[in-house]
Amino acid sequence: LPLASESDEVIMEKIKGAEQQTVSVMNEILKEWDVANYPNFLKSVAMTRTSWEVMKLKFKHKILSNVLGKGNDDTLSFVLAFMGSSVTAGHDTPFNESFPVRTGQLMAPPLEAVGIKVESRNAAMGNNPCVPYDLCPKTFAGADADLVHWEQSYNCFAHDVGKTGPVFEQFIRQGVHMRKHPVVVFSDSATPNWNEKECD
């Protein structure tokens, strides 16, 4: 690794601080959602092993670049861009409790401990059509997005099975070709509410 501008002790202190912040945030989420009593909550989210490894590499690159004094505009920030429907936009919810805002608030402390500023963008809109919205992730998310979140199955896919596949594919292709090759996150909004039996 290139020589750092700070001592190894200072670098390790920053990394340990970020780790402590991460553990604190994770514990807060586990407690708030009572995961110990409702472990199926953790099964509601999944990603492939490859996606997991790519995401970790992106974080490692940013963290190590910054703590080693090699940071630049791309590594000094982490831009979360949320696209979707009213569910993500936070309609009928106080703005500061919307999903994009809360996610940014939870991610900020550990990343700021290693010099990364978190920016969370809410580009979601209620009752928005698949076209042109899903064909233009760069326009809505911003060319500098590190993560692009998509939640629109209620409007796009729940009622148009077999018709919107090309739009879905184009969203992925457009996202992959954005400047920072963002992690693309998909969230389903067309699922029914869980009942007590499913939570058990």
Coordinates of C-alpha atoms in Angstrom, one line a residue:
L1 CA 0.0 0.0 0.0
P2 CA 1.2 3.6 -0.6
L3 CA 2.5 5.5 2.4
A4 CA -0.2 7.1 4.5
S5 CA -0.1 10.7 5.5
E6 CA -1.0 9.8 9.0
S7 CA 0.5 7.3 11.4
D8 CA -0.7 3.7 11.5
E9 CA -2.1 4.3 15.0
V10 CA -4.3 7.2 13.8
I11 CA -5.4 5.1 10.8
M12 CA -6.4 2.1 12.9
E13 CA -8.2 4.4 15.3
K14 CA -10.3 5.8 12.5
I15 CA -11.1 2.3 11.3
K16 CA -12.0 1.1 14.8
G17 CA -14.2 4.1 15.3
A18 CA -16.0 3.3 12.1
E19 CA -16.4 -0.3 13.1
Q20 CA -17.8 0.7 16.5
Q21 CA -20.3 3.1 14.8
T22 CA -21.3 0.3 12.5
V23 CA -22.0 -2.2 15.3
S24 CA -24.0 0.5 17.1
V25 CA -26.2 1.2 14.1
M26 CA -26.7 -2.5 13.4
N27 CA -27.7 -3.1 17.1
E28 CA -30.1 -0.2 16.9
I29 CA -31.8 -1.7 13.8
L30 CA -32.0 -5.2 15.4
K31 CA -33.5 -3.7 18.5
E32 CA -36.0 -1.5 16.7
W33 CA -37.3 -4.3 14.6
D34 CA -37.2 -6.9 17.4
V35 CA -35.3 -9.3 15.2
A36 CA -34.4 -11.6 18.1
N37 CA -38.2 -12.4 18.4
Y38 CA -38.9 -12.1 14.7
P39 CA -35.9 -13.5 12.8
N40 CA -37.8 -13.8 9.5
F41 CA -37.2 -10.1 9.2
L42 CA -33.6 -10.9 8.1
K43 CA -35.0 -13.2 5.3
S44 CA -36.8 -10.3 3.7
V45 CA -33.5 -9.1 2.2
A46 CA -31.2 -11.0 0.0
M47 CA -28.3 -10.5 -2.4
T48 CA -26.0 -12.7 -4.4
R49 CA -22.6 -13.6 -3.2
T50 CA -21.0 -11.7 -6.1
S51 CA -23.1 -8.6 -5.3
W52 CA -22.0 -8.7 -1.7
E53 CA -18.3 -9.0 -2.6
V54 CA -18.6 -6.1 -5.1
M55 CA -20.3 -3.9 -2.5
K56 CA -17.6 -4.7 0.1
L57 CA -14.9 -3.8 -2.5
K58 CA -16.5 -0.5 -3.2
F59 CA -16.6 0.4 0.5
K60 CA -13.0 -0.9 1.1
H61 CA -11.7 1.2 -1.8
K62 CA -13.3 4.4 -0.4
I63 CA -12.3 3.8 3.2
L64 CA -8.7 2.8 2.5
S65 CA -8.2 5.7 0.0
N66 CA -9.3 8.2 2.5
V67 CA -7.5 6.9 5.6
L68 CA -4.3 6.5 3.6
G69 CA -4.5 10.1 2.4
K70 CA -5.3 9.2 -1.2
G71 CA -8.9 10.4 -1.2
N72 CA -10.5 12.3 -4.1
D73 CA -14.0 13.6 -4.9
D74 CA -15.3 10.1 -5.6
T75 CA -13.9 8.5 -2.4
L76 CA -14.7 11.4 -0.1
S77 CA -18.5 10.9 -0.6
F78 CA -21.0 8.1 -0.7
V79 CA -24.1 9.1 -2.7
L80 CA -27.3 7.1 -2.1
A81 CA -30.0 7.8 -4.7
F82 CA -33.5 6.5 -4.1
M83 CA -35.9 6.0 -7.0
G84 CA -39.3 4.6 -6.6
S85 CA -42.9 5.3 -5.8
S86 CA -44.8 7.0 -2.9
V87 CA -43.5 4.2 -0.7
T88 CA -39.9 5.4 -1.0
A89 CA -40.9 9.0 -1.4
G90 CA -42.4 8.9 2.1
H91 CA -45.9 10.1 1.3
D92 CA -48.0 10.3 4.4
T93 CA -44.8 10.2 6.5
P94 CA -42.9 13.1 8.0
F95 CA -40.0 13.9 5.6
N96 CA -37.3 13.2 8.2
E97 CA -38.8 9.7 8.7
S98 CA -38.9 8.7 5.1
F99 CA -36.8 5.7 4.0
P100 CA -34.1 7.7 2.1
V101 CA -33.6 10.1 5.0
R102 CA -33.4 7.4 7.6
T103 CA -31.0 5.3 5.6
G104 CA -28.7 8.3 5.1
Q105 CA -28.9 9.0 8.8
L106 CA -28.0 5.5 9.8
M107 CA -25.1 5.2 7.3
A108 CA -23.5 8.6 8.0
P109 CA -21.9 8.0 11.4
P110 CA -19.7 5.0 10.5
L111 CA -18.7 6.4 7.1
E112 CA -18.0 9.9 8.5
A113 CA -15.6 8.3 11.0
V114 CA -13.4 7.5 8.0
G115 CA -13.9 10.8 6.2
I116 CA -16.7 9.8 3.9
K117 CA -19.6 12.3 3.6
V118 CA -23.0 10.5 3.0
E119 CA -25.5 12.2 0.7
S120 CA -29.0 10.7 0.5
R121 CA -31.2 11.8 -2.5
N122 CA -34.9 11.2 -2.6
A123 CA -35.9 11.0 -6.3
A124 CA -39.0 8.9 -5.7
M125 CA -42.4 10.0 -6.9
G126 CA -45.9 8.8 -6.2
N127 CA -47.8 7.0 -9.0
N128 CA -45.0 7.5 -11.5
P129 CA -45.0 5.5 -14.8
C130 CA -42.3 3.1 -15.8
V131 CA -41.4 5.1 -18.9
P132 CA -39.5 7.3 -19.0
Y133 CA -38.7 7.2 -15.3
D134 CA -37.0 3.8 -15.3
L135 CA -35.1 4.5 -18.6
C136 CA -33.2 7.4 -17.1
P137 CA -31.6 6.4 -13.7
K138 CA -28.7 8.8 -14.4
T139 CA -31.0 11.8 -14.8
F140 CA -33.0 11.0 -11.6
A141 CA -30.3 9.5 -9.4
G142 CA -27.4 11.8 -10.6
A143 CA -24.3 10.7 -12.5
D144 CA -22.3 10.5 -9.3
A145 CA -24.5 8.0 -7.4
D146 CA -22.7 5.1 -5.6
L147 CA -25.9 3.3 -5.0
V148 CA -29.2 3.4 -6.9
H149 CA -32.3 2.1 -5.1
W150 CA -35.3 1.0 -7.2
E151 CA -38.7 0.4 -5.7
Q152 CA -41.5 0.6 -8.2
S153 CA -43.0 -2.9 -8.6
Y154 CA -46.4 -1.7 -7.4
N155 CA -46.7 0.7 -10.3
C156 CA -44.7 -1.2 -12.9
F157 CA -44.7 -4.9 -12.5
A158 CA -47.6 -6.0 -10.4
H159 CA -50.1 -5.4 -13.2
D160 CA -47.9 -5.7 -16.3
V161 CA -46.4 -9.1 -16.0
G162 CA -44.5 -9.9 -19.2
K163 CA -44.7 -6.4 -20.6
T164 CA -42.2 -4.4 -18.6
G165 CA -39.2 -6.8 -18.8
P166 CA -37.4 -4.7 -21.4
V167 CA -37.8 -1.6 -19.2
F168 CA -36.5 -3.5 -16.2
E169 CA -33.5 -4.7 -18.2
Q170 CA -32.8 -1.2 -19.5
F171 CA -32.8 0.3 -16.0
I172 CA -30.1 -2.2 -15.0
R173 CA -28.0 -1.5 -18.1
Q174 CA -28.3 2.2 -17.7
G175 CA -27.3 2.0 -14.0
V176 CA -24.3 -0.2 -14.7
H177 CA -23.0 2.3 -17.2
M178 CA -23.1 5.2 -14.9
R179 CA -19.8 6.8 -14.1
K180 CA -19.3 5.2 -10.7
H181 CA -20.9 1.9 -11.6
P182 CA -23.3 2.1 -8.7
V183 CA -24.6 -0.8 -6.6
V184 CA -28.2 -1.3 -7.8
V185 CA -30.7 -2.2 -5.0
F186 CA -34.2 -3.6 -5.8
S187 CA -37.0 -3.3 -3.3
D188 CA -40.5 -4.8 -3.9
S189 CA -43.5 -2.6 -3.0
A190 CA -46.2 -5.0 -4.3
T191 CA -46.1 -7.5 -1.5
P192 CA -49.0 -7.8 1.0
N193 CA -48.6 -6.8 4.6
W194 CA -47.2 -9.5 6.9
N195 CA -49.6 -11.0 9.4
E196 CA -48.7 -12.3 12.8
K197 CA -48.2 -15.9 11.6
E198 CA -45.7 -14.9 8.9
C199 CA -43.7 -12.9 11.4
D200 CA -43.4 -15.9 13.7

